[in-house]
Coordinates of C-alpha atoms in Angstrom, one line a residue:
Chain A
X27 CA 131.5 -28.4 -205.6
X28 CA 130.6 -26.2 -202.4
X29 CA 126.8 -26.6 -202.1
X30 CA 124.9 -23.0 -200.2
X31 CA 126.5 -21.9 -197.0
X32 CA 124.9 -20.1 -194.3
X33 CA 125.1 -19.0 -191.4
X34 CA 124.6 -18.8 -188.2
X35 CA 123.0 -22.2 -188.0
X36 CA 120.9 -21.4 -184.9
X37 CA 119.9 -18.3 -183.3
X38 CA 118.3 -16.9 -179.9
X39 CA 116.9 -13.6 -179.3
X40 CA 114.4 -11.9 -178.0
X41 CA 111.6 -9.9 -179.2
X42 CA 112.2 -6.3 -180.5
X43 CA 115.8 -7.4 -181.2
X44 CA 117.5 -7.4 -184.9
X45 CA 118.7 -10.8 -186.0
X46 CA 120.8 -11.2 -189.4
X47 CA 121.3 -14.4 -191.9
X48 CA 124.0 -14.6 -193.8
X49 CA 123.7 -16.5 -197.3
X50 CA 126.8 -17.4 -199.6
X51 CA 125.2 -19.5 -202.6
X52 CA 127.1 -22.0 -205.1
X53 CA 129.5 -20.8 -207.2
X54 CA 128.0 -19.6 -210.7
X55 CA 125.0 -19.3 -209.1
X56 CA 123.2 -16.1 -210.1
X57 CA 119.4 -16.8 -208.8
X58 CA 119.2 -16.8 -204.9
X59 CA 116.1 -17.4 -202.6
X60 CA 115.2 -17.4 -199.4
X61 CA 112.7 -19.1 -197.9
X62 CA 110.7 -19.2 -194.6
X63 CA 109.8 -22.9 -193.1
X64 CA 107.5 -23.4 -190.5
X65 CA 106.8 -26.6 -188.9
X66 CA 104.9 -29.1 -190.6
X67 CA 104.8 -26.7 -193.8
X68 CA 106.7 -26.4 -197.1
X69 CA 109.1 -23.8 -197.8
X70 CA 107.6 -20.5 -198.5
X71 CA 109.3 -18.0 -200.8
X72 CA 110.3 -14.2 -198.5
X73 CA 112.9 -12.9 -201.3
X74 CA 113.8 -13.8 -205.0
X75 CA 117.6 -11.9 -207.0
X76 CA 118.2 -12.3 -210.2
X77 CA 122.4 -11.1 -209.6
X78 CA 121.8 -7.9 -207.5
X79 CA 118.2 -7.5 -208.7
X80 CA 115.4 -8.5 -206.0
X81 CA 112.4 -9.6 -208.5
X82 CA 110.5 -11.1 -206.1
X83 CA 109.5 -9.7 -202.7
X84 CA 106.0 -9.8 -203.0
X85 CA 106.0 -11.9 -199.6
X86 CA 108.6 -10.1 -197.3
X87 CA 107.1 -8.5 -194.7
X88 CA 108.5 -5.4 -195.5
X89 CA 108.0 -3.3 -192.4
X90 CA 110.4 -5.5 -190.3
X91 CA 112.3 -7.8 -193.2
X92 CA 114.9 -6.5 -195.5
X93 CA 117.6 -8.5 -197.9
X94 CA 120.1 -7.4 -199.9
X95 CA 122.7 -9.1 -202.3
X96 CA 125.5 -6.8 -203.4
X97 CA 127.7 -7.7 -206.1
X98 CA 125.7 -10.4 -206.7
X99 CA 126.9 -13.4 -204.6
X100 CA 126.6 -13.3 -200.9
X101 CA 123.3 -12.2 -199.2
X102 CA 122.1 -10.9 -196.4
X103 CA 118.5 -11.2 -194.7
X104 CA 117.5 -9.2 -191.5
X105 CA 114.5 -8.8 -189.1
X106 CA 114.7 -5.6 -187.0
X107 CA 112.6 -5.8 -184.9
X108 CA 112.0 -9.5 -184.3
X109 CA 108.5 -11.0 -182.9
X110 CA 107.3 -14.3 -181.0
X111 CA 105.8 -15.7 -185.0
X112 CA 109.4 -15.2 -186.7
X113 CA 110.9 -18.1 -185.1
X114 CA 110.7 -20.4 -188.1
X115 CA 113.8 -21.8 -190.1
X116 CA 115.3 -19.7 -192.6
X117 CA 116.3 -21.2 -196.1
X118 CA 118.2 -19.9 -198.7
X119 CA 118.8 -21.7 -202.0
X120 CA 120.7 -21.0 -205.3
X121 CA 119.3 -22.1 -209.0
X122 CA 122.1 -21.6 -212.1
X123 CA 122.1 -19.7 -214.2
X124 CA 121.3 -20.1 -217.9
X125 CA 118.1 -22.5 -217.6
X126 CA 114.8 -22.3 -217.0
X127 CA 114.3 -26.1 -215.3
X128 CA 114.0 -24.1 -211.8
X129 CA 116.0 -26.3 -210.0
X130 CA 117.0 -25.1 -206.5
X131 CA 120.0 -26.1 -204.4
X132 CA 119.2 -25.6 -200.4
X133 CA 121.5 -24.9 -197.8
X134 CA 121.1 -25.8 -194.3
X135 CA 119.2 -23.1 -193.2
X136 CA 118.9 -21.1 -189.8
X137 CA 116.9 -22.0 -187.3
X138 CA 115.8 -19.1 -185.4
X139 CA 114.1 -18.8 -181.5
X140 CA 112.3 -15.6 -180.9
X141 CA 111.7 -15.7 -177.0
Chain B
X26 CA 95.4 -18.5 -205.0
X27 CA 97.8 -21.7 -206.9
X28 CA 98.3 -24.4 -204.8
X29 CA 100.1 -27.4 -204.3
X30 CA 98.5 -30.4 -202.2
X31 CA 100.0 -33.2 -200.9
X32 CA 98.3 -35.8 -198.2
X33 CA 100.4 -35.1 -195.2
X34 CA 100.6 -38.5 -193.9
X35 CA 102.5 -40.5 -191.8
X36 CA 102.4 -42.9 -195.0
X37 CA 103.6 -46.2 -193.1
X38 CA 105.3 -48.5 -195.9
X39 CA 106.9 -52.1 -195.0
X40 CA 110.4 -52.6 -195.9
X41 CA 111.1 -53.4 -199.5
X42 CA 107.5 -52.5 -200.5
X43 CA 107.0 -49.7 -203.1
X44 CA 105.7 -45.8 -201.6
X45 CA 103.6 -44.2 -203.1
X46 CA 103.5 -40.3 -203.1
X47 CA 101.0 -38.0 -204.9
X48 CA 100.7 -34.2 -205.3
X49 CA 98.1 -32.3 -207.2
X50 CA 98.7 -28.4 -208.2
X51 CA 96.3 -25.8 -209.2
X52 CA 98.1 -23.9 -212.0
X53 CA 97.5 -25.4 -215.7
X54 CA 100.7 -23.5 -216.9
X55 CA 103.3 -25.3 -214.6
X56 CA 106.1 -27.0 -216.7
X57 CA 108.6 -27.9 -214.2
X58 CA 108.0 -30.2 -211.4
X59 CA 110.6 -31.7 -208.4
X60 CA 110.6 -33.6 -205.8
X61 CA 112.4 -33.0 -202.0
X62 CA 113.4 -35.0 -199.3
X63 CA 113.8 -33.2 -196.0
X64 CA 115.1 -34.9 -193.3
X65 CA 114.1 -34.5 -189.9
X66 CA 116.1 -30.9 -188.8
X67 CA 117.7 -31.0 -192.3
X68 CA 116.8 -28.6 -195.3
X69 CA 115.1 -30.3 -198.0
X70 CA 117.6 -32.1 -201.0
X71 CA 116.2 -32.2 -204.6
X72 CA 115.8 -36.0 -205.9
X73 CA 113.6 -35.9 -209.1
X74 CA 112.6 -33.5 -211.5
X75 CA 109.9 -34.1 -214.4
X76 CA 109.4 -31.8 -217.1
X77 CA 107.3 -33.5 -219.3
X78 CA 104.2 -36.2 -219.4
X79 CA 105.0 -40.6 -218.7
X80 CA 107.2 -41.3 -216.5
X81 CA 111.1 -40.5 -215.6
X82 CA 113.0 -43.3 -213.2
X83 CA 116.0 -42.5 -211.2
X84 CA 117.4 -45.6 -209.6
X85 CA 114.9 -46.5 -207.2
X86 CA 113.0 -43.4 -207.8
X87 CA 110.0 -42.7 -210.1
X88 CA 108.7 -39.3 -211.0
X89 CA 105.2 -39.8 -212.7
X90 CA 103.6 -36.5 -214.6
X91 CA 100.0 -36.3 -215.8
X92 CA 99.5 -32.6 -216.9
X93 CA 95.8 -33.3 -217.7
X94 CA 94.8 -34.2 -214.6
X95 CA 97.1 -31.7 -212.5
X96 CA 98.9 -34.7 -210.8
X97 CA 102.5 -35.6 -210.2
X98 CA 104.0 -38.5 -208.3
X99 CA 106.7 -40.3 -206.6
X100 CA 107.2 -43.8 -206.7
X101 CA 110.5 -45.6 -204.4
X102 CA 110.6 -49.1 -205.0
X103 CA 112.7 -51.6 -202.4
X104 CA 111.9 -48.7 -199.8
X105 CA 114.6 -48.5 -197.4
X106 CA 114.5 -47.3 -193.8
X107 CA 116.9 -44.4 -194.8
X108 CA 113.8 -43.7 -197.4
X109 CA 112.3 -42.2 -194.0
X110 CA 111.7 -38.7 -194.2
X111 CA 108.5 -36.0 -195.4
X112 CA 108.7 -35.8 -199.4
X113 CA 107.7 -32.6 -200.6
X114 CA 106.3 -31.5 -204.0
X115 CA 107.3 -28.5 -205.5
X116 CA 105.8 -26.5 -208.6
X117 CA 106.8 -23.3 -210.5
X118 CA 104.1 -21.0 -211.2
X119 CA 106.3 -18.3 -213.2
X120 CA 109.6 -17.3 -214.3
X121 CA 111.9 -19.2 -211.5
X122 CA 109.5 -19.1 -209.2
X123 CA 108.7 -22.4 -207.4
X124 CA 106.3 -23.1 -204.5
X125 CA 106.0 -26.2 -202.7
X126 CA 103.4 -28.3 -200.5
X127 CA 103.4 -28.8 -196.9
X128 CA 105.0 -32.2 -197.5
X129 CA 104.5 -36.3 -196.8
X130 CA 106.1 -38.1 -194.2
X131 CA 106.9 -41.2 -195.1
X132 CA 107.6 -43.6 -192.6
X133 CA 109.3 -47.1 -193.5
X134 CA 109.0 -49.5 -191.1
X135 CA 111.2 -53.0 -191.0

């Protein structure tokens, strides 16, 4: 079984320029997260969709962050503009369907560079 | 604000010894609890999840639950040097909603 793709797996930019993740979680999948890791820190939750729903975005920045997930199964998370604190690595992870044990599957995340 | 703690560490462990690793959380109405192992530059890999008090053994792994005391450990016994890497402690505080401490690294040395 395919565990979470993403891509790109690293990324430079500068500030004030738009940067994009792509996310393609396991198949049968329907829960999808992404996270934000910093350094030294635990995964912190941005973006939570239930299928095409986004039920959690409590913590996206919302003025500069936006996600979506259409049809349900690839997704999409984008910083326009981009500052010096965004470079962090970007995780997104996939929990099936059907239970409520929470378990999430990780992919290998993004590592972005905001010079 | 719930919270997860874990003791960041470097935990330094000989070679075959057992590791220890301990979390405490802040939320009484957690019911699901994991474990993670994130190498260094890699994304963190679920090994353990415990669900209900005593204990739940995975091969050399041991998930330990106490929901009285808010307190959930690891346990690796015959610690390898591949064992090296920060452990982190993850919590769900709500309807698939997980969040997770800053993590112990846990160094075996030979």
């Amino acid at each position: 079984e395919a565990g979470v793709v993403q891509s790109p797996r690293y990324k430079i930019i500068e500030k004030k320029q738009p940067v994009a993740f792509w996310c393609n979680p396991i198949s049968g999948h329907n829960t999808l997260y992404w996270y934000l890791q910093n350094l030294g820190q635990g995964p912190e939750l941005l973006i939570r969709y239930e299928n095409e729903e986004a039920v959690d975005d409590s913590q996206l920045p919302k003025d500069r962050f936006s996600a979506e997930r259409l049809k349900g199964v690839d997704s999409t998370l984008k910083i326009q503009p981009a500052e010096l604190g965004d470079s962090a690595v970007y995780l997104c992870a996939s929990s099936p369907d059907g239970t409520t044990d929470y378990e999430q599957y990780f992919g290998p995340g993004t590592r972005l560079t905001v010079t | 604000q719930k919270e997860v703690e874990q003791n960041s560490g470097p935990l330094s462990v000989p070679e075959g010894a057992i590791a220890s690793l301990n979390c405490t959380y802040s939320d009484r109405g957690s019911q699901s609890f994991f474990w993670y192992r994130q190498y260094s530059g890699k994304s963190p890999e679920l090994i353990m999840s415990i669900y209900s008090n005593g204990d739940k053994e995975d091969g050399r792994f041991t998930a330990q639950l106490n929901k009285a005391s808010q307190y959930v450990s690891l346990l690796i016994r015959d610690s390898q040097p591949s064992d090296s890497a920060t452990y982190l402690c993850a919590v769900n505080v709500g309807a698939s909603k997980i969040i997770f401490g800053s993590g112990t690294r846990l160094s075996i040395r030979p």
